[in-house]
mmCIF file of C-alpha atoms in Angstrom:
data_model
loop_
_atom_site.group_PDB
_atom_site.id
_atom_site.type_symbol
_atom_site.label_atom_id
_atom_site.label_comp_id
_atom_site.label_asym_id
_atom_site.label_seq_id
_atom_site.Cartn_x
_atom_site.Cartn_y
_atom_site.Cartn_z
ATOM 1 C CA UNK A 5 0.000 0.000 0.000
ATOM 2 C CA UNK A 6 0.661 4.059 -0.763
ATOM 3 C CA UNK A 7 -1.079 5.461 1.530
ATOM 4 C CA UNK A 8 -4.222 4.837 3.893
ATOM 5 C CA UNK A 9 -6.989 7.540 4.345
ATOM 6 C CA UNK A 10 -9.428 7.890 7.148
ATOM 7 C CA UNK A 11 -12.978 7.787 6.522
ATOM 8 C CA UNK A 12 -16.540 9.363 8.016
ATOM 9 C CA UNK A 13 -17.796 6.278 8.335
ATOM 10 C CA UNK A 14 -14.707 5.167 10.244
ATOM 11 C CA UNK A 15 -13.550 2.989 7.266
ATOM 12 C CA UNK A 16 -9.541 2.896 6.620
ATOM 13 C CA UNK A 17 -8.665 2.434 3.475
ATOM 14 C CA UNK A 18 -5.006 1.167 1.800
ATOM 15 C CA UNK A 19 -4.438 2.355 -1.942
ATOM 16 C CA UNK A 20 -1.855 1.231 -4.571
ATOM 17 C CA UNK A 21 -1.510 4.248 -6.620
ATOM 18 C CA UNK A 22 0.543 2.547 -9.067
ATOM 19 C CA UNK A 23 -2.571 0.615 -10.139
ATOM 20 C CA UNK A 24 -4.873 2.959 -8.805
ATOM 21 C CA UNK A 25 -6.978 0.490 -6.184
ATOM 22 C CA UNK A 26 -7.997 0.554 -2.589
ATOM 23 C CA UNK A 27 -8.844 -2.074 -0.120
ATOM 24 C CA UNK A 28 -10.914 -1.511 3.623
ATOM 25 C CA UNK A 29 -8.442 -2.525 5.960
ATOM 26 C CA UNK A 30 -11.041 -2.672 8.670
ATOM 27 C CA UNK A 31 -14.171 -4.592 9.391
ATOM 28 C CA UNK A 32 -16.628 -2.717 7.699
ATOM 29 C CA UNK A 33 -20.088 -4.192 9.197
ATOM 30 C CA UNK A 34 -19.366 -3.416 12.734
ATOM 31 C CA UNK A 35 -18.253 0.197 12.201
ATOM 32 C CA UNK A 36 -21.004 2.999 13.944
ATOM 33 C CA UNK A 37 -20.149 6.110 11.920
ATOM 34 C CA UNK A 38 -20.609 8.485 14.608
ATOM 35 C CA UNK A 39 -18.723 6.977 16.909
ATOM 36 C CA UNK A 40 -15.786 5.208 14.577
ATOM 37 C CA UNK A 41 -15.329 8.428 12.268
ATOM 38 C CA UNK A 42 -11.729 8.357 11.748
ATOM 39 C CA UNK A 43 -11.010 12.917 12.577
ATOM 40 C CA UNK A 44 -6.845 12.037 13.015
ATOM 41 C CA UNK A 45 -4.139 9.898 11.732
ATOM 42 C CA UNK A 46 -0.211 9.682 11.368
ATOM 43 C CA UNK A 47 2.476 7.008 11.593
ATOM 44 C CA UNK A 48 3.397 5.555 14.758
ATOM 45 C CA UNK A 49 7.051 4.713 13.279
ATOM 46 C CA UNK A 50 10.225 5.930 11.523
ATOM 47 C CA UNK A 51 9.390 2.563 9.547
ATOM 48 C CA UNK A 52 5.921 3.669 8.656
ATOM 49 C CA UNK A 53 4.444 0.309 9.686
ATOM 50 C CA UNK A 54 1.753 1.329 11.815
ATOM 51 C CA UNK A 55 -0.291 4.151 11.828
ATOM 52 C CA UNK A 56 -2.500 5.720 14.677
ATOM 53 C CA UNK A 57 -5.649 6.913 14.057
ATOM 54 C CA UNK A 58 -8.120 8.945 16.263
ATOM 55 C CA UNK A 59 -11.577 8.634 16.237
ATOM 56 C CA UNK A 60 -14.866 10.966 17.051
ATOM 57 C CA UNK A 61 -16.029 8.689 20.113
ATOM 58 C CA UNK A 62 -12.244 9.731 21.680
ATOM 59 C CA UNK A 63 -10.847 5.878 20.661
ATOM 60 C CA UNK A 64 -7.042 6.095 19.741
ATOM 61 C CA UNK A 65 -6.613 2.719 17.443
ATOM 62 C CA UNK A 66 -3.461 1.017 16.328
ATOM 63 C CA UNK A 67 -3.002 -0.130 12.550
ATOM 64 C CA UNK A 68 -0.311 -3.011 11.788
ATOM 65 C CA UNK A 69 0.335 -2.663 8.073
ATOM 66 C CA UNK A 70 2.047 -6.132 8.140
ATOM 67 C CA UNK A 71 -0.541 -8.125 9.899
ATOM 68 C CA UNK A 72 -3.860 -5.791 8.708
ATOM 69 C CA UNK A 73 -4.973 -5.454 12.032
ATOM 70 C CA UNK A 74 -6.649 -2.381 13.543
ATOM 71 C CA UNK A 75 -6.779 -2.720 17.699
ATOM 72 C CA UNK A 76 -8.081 -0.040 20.022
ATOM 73 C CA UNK A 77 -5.032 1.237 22.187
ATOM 74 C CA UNK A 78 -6.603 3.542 24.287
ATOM 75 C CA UNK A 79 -9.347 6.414 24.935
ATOM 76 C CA UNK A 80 -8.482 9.898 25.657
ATOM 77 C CA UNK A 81 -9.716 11.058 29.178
ATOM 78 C CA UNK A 82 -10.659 13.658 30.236
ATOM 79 C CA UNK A 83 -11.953 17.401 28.208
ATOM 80 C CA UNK A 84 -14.859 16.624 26.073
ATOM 81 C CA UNK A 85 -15.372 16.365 21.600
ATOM 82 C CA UNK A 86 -13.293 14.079 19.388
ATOM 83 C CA UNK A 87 -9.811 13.861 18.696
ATOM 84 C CA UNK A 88 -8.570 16.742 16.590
ATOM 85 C CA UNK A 89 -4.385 16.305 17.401
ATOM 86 C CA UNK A 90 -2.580 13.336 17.367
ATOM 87 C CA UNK A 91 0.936 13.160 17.156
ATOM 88 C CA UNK A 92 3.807 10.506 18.286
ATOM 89 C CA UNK A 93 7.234 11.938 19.993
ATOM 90 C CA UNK A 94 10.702 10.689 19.388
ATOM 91 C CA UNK A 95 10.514 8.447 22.704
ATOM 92 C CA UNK A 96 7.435 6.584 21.694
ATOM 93 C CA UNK A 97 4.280 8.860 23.726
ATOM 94 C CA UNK A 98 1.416 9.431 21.704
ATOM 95 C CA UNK A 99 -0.067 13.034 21.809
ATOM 96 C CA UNK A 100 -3.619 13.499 21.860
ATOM 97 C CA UNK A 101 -5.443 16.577 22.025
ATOM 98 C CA UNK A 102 -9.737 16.692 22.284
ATOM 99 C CA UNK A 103 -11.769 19.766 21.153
ATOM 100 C CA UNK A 104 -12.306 21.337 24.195
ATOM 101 C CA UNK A 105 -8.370 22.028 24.299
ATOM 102 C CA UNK A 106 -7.154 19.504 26.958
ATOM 103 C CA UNK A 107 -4.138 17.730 25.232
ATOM 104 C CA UNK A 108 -2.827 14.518 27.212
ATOM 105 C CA UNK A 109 0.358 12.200 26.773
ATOM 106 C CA UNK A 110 0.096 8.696 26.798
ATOM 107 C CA UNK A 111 2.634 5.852 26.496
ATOM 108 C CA UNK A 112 2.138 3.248 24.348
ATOM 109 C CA UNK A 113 -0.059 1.227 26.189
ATOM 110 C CA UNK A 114 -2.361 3.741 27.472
ATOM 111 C CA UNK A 115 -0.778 5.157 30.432
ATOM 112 C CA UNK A 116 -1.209 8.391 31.114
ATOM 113 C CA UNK A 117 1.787 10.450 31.278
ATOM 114 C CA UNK A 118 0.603 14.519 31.351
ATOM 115 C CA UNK A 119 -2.935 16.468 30.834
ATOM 116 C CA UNK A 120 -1.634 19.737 32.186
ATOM 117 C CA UNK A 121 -1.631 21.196 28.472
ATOM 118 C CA UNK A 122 -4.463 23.539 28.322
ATOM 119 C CA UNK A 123 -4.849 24.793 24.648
ATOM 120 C CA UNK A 124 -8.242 26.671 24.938
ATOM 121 C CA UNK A 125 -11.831 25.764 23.536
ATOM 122 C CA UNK A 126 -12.558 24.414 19.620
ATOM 123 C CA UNK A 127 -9.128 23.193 19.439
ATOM 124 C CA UNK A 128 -8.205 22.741 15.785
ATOM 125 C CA UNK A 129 -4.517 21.331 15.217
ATOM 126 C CA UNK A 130 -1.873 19.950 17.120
ATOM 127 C CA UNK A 131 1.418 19.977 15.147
ATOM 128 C CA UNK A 132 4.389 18.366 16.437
ATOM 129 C CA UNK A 133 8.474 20.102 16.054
ATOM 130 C CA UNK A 134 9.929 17.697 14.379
ATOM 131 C CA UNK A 135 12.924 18.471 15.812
ATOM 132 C CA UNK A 136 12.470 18.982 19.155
ATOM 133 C CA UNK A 137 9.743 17.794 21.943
ATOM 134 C CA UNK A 138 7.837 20.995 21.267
ATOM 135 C CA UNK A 139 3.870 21.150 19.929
ATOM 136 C CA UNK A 140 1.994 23.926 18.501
ATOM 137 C CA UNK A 141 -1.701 23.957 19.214
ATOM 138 C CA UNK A 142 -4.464 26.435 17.779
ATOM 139 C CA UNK A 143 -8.062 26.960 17.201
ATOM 140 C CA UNK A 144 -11.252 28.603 16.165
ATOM 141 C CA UNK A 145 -10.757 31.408 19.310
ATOM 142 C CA UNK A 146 -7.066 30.587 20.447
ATOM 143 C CA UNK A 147 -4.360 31.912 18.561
ATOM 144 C CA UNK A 148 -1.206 30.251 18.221
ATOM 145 C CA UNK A 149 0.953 28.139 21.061
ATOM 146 C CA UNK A 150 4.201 26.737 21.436
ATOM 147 C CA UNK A 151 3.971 24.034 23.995
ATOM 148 C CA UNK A 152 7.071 21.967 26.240
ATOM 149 C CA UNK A 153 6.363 18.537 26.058
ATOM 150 C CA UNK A 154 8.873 17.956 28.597
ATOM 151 C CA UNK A 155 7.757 20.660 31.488
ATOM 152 C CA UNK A 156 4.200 21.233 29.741
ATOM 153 C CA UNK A 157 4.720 25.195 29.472
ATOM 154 C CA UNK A 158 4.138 27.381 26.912
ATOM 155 C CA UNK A 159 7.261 28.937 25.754
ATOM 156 C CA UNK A 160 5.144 31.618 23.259
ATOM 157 C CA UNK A 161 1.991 32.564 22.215
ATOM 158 C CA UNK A 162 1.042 34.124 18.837
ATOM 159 C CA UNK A 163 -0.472 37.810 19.126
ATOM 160 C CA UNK A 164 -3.175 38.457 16.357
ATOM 161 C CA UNK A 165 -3.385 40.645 13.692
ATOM 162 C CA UNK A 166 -3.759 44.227 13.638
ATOM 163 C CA UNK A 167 -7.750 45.022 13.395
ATOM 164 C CA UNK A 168 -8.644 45.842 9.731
ATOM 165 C CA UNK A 169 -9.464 49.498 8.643
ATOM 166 C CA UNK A 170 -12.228 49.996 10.681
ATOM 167 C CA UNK A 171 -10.291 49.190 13.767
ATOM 168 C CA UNK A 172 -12.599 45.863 14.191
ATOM 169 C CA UNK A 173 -10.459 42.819 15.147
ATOM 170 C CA UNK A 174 -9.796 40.130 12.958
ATOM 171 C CA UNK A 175 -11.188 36.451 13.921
ATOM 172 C CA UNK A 176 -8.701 34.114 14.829
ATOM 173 C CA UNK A 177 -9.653 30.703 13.559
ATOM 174 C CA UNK A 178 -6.445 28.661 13.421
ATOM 175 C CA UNK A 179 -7.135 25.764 11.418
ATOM 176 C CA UNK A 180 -3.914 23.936 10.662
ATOM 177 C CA UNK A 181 -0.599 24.181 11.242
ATOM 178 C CA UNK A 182 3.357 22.819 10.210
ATOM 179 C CA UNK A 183 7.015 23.335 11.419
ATOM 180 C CA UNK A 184 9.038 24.635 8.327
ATOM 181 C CA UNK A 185 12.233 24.341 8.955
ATOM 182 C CA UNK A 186 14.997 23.400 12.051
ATOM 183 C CA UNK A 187 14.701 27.360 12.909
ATOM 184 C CA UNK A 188 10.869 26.710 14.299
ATOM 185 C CA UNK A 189 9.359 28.935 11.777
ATOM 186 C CA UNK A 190 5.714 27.792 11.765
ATOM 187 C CA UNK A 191 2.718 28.070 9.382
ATOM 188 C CA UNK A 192 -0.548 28.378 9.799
ATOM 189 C CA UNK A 193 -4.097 27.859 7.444
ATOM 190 C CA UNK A 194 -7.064 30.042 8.664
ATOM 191 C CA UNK A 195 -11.228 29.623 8.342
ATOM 192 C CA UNK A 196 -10.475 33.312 7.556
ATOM 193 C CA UNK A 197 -8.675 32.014 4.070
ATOM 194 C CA UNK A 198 -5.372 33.333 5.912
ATOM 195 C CA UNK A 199 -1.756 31.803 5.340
ATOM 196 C CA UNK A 200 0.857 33.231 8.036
ATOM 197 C CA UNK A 201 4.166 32.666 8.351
ATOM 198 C CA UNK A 202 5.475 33.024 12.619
ATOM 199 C CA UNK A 203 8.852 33.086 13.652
ATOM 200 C CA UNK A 204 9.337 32.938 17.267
ATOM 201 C CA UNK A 205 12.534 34.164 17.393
ATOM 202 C CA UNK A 206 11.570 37.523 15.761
ATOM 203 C CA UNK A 207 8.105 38.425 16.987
ATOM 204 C CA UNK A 208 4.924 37.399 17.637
ATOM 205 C CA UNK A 209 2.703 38.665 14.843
ATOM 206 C CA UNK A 210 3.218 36.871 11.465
ATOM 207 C CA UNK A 211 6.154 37.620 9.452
ATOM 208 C CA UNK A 212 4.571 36.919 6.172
ATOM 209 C CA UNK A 213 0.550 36.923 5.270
ATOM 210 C CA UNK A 214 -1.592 36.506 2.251
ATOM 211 C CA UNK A 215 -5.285 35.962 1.952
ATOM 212 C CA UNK A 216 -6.087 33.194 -0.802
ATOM 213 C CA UNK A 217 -9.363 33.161 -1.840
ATOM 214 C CA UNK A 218 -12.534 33.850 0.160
ATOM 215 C CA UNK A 219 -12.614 30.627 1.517
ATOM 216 C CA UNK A 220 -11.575 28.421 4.750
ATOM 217 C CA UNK A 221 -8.715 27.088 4.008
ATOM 218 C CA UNK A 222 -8.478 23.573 6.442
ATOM 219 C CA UNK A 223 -5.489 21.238 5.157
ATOM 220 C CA UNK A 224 -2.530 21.624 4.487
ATOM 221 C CA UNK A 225 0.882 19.593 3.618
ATOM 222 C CA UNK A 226 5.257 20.458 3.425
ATOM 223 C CA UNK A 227 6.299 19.380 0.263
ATOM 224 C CA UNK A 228 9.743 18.176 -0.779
ATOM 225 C CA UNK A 229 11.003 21.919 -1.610
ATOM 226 C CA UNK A 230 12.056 23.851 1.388
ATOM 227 C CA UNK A 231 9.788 26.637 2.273
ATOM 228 C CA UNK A 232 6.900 25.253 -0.069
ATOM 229 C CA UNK A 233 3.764 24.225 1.051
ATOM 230 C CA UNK A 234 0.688 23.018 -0.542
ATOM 231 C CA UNK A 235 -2.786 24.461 0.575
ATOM 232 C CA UNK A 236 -6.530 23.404 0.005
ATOM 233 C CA UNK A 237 -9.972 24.741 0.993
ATOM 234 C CA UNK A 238 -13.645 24.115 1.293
ATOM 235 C CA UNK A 239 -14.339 25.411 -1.937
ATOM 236 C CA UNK A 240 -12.044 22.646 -3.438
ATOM 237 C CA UNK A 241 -9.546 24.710 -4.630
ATOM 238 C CA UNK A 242 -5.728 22.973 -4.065
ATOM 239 C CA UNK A 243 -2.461 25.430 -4.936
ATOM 240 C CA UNK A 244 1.171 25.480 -4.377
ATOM 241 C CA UNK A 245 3.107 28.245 -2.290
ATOM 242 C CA UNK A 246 6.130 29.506 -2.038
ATOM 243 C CA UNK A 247 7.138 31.067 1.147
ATOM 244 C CA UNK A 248 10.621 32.331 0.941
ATOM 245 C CA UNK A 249 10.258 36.261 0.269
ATOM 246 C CA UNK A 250 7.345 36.623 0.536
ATOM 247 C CA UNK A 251 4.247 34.142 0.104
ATOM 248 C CA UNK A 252 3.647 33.639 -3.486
ATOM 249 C CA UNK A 253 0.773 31.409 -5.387
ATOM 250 C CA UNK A 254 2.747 28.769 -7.693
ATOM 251 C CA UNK A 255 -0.576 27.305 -9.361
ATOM 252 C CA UNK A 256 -3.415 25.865 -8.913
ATOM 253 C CA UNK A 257 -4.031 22.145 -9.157
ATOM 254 C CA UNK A 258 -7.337 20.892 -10.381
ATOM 255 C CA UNK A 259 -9.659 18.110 -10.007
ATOM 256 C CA UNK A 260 -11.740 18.450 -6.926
ATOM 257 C CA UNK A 261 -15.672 19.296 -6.347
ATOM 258 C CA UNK A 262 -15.970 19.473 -2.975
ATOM 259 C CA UNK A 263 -14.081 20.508 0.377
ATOM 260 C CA UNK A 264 -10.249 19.522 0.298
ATOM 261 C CA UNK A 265 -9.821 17.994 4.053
ATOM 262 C CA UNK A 266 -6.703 16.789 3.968
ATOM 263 C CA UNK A 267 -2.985 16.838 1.982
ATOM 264 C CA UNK A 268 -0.081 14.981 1.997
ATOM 265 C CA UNK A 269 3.132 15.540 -0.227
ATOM 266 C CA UNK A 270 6.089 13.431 -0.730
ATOM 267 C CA UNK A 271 8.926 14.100 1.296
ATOM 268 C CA UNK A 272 11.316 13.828 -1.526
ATOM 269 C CA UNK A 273 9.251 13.110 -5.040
ATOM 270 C CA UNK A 274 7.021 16.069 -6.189
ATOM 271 C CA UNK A 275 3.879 13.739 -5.676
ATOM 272 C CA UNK A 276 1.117 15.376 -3.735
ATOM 273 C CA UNK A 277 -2.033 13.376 -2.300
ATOM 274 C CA UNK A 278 -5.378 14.808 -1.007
ATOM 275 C CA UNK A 279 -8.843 14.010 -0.171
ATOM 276 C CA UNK A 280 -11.521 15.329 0.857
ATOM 277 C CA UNK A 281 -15.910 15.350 0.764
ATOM 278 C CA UNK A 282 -16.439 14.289 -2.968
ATOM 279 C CA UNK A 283 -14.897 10.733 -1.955
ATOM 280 C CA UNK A 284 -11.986 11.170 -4.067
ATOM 281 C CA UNK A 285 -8.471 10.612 -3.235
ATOM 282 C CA UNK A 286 -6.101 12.528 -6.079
ATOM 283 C CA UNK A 287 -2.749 12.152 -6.918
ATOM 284 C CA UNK A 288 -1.510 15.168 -8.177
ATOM 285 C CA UNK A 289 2.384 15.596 -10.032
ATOM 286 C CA UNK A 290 3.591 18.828 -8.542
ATOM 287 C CA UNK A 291 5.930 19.821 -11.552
ATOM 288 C CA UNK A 292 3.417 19.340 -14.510
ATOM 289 C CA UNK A 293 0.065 20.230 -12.118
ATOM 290 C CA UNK A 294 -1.372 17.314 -13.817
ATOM 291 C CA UNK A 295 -3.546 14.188 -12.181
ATOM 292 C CA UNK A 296 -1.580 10.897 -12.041
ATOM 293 C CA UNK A 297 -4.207 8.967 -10.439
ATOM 294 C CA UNK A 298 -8.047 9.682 -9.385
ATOM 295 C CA UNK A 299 -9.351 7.304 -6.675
ATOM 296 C CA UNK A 300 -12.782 7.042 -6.037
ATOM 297 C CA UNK A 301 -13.112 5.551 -2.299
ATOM 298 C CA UNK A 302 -16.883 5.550 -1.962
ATOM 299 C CA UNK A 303 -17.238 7.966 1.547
ATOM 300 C CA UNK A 304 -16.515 11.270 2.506
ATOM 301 C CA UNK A 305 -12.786 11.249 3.510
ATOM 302 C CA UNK A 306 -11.170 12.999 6.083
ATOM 303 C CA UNK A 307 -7.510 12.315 6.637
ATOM 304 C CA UNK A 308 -4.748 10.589 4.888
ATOM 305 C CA UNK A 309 -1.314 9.600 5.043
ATOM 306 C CA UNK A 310 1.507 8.843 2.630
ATOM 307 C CA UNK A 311 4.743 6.112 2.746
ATOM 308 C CA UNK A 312 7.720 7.272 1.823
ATOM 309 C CA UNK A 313 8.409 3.975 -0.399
ATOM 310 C CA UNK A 314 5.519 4.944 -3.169
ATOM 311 C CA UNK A 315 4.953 1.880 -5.468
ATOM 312 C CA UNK A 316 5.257 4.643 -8.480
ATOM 313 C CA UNK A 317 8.984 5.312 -7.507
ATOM 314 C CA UNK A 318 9.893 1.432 -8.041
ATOM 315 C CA UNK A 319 12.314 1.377 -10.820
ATOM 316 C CA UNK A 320 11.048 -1.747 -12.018
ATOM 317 C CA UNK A 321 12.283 -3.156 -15.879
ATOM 318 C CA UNK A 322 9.045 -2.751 -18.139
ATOM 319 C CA UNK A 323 8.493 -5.974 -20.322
ATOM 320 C CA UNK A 324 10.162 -5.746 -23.846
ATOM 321 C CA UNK A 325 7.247 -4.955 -26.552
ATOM 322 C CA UNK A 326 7.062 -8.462 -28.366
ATOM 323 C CA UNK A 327 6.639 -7.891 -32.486
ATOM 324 C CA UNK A 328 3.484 -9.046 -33.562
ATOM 325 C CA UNK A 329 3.275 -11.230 -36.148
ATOM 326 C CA UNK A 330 1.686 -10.923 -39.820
ATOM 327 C CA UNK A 331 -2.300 -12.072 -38.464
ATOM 328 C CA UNK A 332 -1.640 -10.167 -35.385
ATOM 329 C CA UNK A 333 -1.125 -6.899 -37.154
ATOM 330 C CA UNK A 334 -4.010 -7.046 -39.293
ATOM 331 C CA UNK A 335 -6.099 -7.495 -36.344
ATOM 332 C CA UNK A 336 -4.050 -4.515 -34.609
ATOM 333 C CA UNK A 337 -5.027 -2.048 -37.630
ATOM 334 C CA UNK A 338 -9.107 -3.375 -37.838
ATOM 335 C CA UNK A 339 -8.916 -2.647 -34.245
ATOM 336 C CA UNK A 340 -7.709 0.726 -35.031
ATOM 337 C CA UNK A 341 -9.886 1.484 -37.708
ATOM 338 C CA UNK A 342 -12.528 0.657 -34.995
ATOM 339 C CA UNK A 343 -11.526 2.622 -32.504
ATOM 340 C CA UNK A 344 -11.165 5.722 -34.894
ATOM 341 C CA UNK A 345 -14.667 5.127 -36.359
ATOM 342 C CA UNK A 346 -15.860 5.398 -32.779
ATOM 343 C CA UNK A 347 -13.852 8.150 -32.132
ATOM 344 C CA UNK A 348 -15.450 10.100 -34.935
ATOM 345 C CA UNK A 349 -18.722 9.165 -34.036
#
């Protein structure tokens, strides 16, 4: 499998993008979509052979790629809504953060380690540093937060905007959020169809801004370029951005009719994977814009992730073209006198 995406219904689904198929890797009868709605997922390894996923009913569930089996670790005490942050550190915890802003630490097995994290109400995103034990949290009314795993402080809070013209504040509405680079510059999606660029070290208003659009704009994915990030929103709109001067619209990448909910991009291939409401799961090339694959997946999808090892990077030997022979051909060319008719018609 490419990569597995996270259903409403609960169902997780494994593709092949190569051959453009998907399996349900779970039981699909005993699933109660509001309960088993899939809201969060990423890998619990380096390896990428088992993936968490977090569920509406507060469930944290293990996948095991090798053994297709999907086993309830845990569920998240304590706070109140579903799952919308989950995130595994470098020493094995699993971060889990609920709607109402409580974010806890387990271990593996479902011990609890920490709930003194505090994010504030509608909590939105938990992102995780990848290079240090640091989170950043947001949400619809709580601005940006850099969070200590280790003492559970915040080390820095965002500050908004300055109010428009009319000296009325802008809404907050953090909806996602990613680490950049190993200097902690962070960026940030807004319902407001925002894209800010922080950097803790200088200030703590955004350094960079654009609006895109006029509407929410809810996933978003690193790609393989530094600074470059890919961006989608409700409207099912999907572009490329540049972020080193200043933030910079690369092209737009088509194919979608319906909310984009979530992207994933290659770490070092410019393949980019989304999903989102119209129960399609595209593969887009990031050089040529164009669609490699289109996946219909048959439910409204809400998270996905990609492997590094991508069937579509195999360097396999193609089979030599075997010469036809002399009754072979003139079969080849009625067929293509056929096929032209029917074109013409």
């Amino acid at each position: 499998m490419d990569c597995y995406v996270g259903a409403a219904t609960g169902a997780l689904k494994g593709l092949v993008l190569r051959d453009g198929t998907f399996m349900n890797v779970n039981n699909i009868p005993d699933l109660k979509p509001k309960e088993d709605e899939i809201t969060r997922m990423c890998f619990a390894d380096v390896e990428q052979v088992e993936i968490l996923t977090g569920h509406a009913n507060r469930q944290v569930k293990l996948f095991d790629t090798l053994v297709a089996s999907h086993n309830k670790l845990f569920e998240v005490q304590g706070g109140s809504g579903p799952i919308q942050g989950l995130q595994m550190t470098s020493n094995g915890n699993i971060v889990a953060g609920v709607e109402s802003g409580e974010v806890m630490v387990y271990e593996s097995d479902g011990t609890l380690v920490s709930s003194d994290i505090k994010a504030g109400e509608d909590l939105r995103i938990v992102a995780k540093n990848p290079m240090a034990e640091q989170i950043a949290t947001g949400g619809k009314k709580e601005l940006l937060r850099i969070w200590d795993l280790e003492t559970q402080k915040e080390t820095w809070k965002a500050k908004n905007v300055k109010p428009d013209w009319l000296q009325i504040p802008i809404p907050i509405w953090v909806s996602n959020a990613r680490y950049l680079d190993d200097n902690g510059l962070i960026v940030t999606t807004t319902g407001r169809y925002q894209i800010h660029v922080y950097d803790p070290r200088a200030q703590r208003r955004p350094v960079k801004e654009l609006e895109w659009l006029d509407m929410p704009i809810h996933a978003l994915s690193t790609t393989y370029k530094p600074m470059h990030i890919m961006a989608g929103n409700t409207k099912g709109e999907l572009a490329q951005f540049d972020l080193r001067n200043k933030i910079t619209a690369l092209g737009k990448y088509r194919g979608f009719a319906g909310s984009i909910r979530s992207i994933d991009c290659h770490p070092s291939s410019p393949y980019a994977v989304s999903c989102g409401i119209d129960r399609f799961v595209i593969l887009h090339d990031m050089e040529t814009r164009k669609i490699v694959k289109k996946i219909y997946c048959k439910a409204r999808l809400n998270q996905l992730v990609m492997k590094k090892a991508l069937s579509l990077l195999d360097n396999a030997p193609k089979a030599p073209k075997r010469e036809l022979d002399s009754d072979e051909e003139d079969d080849e060319d009625e067929f293509s006198g056929m096929k032209k008719i029917k074109e013409e018609f």
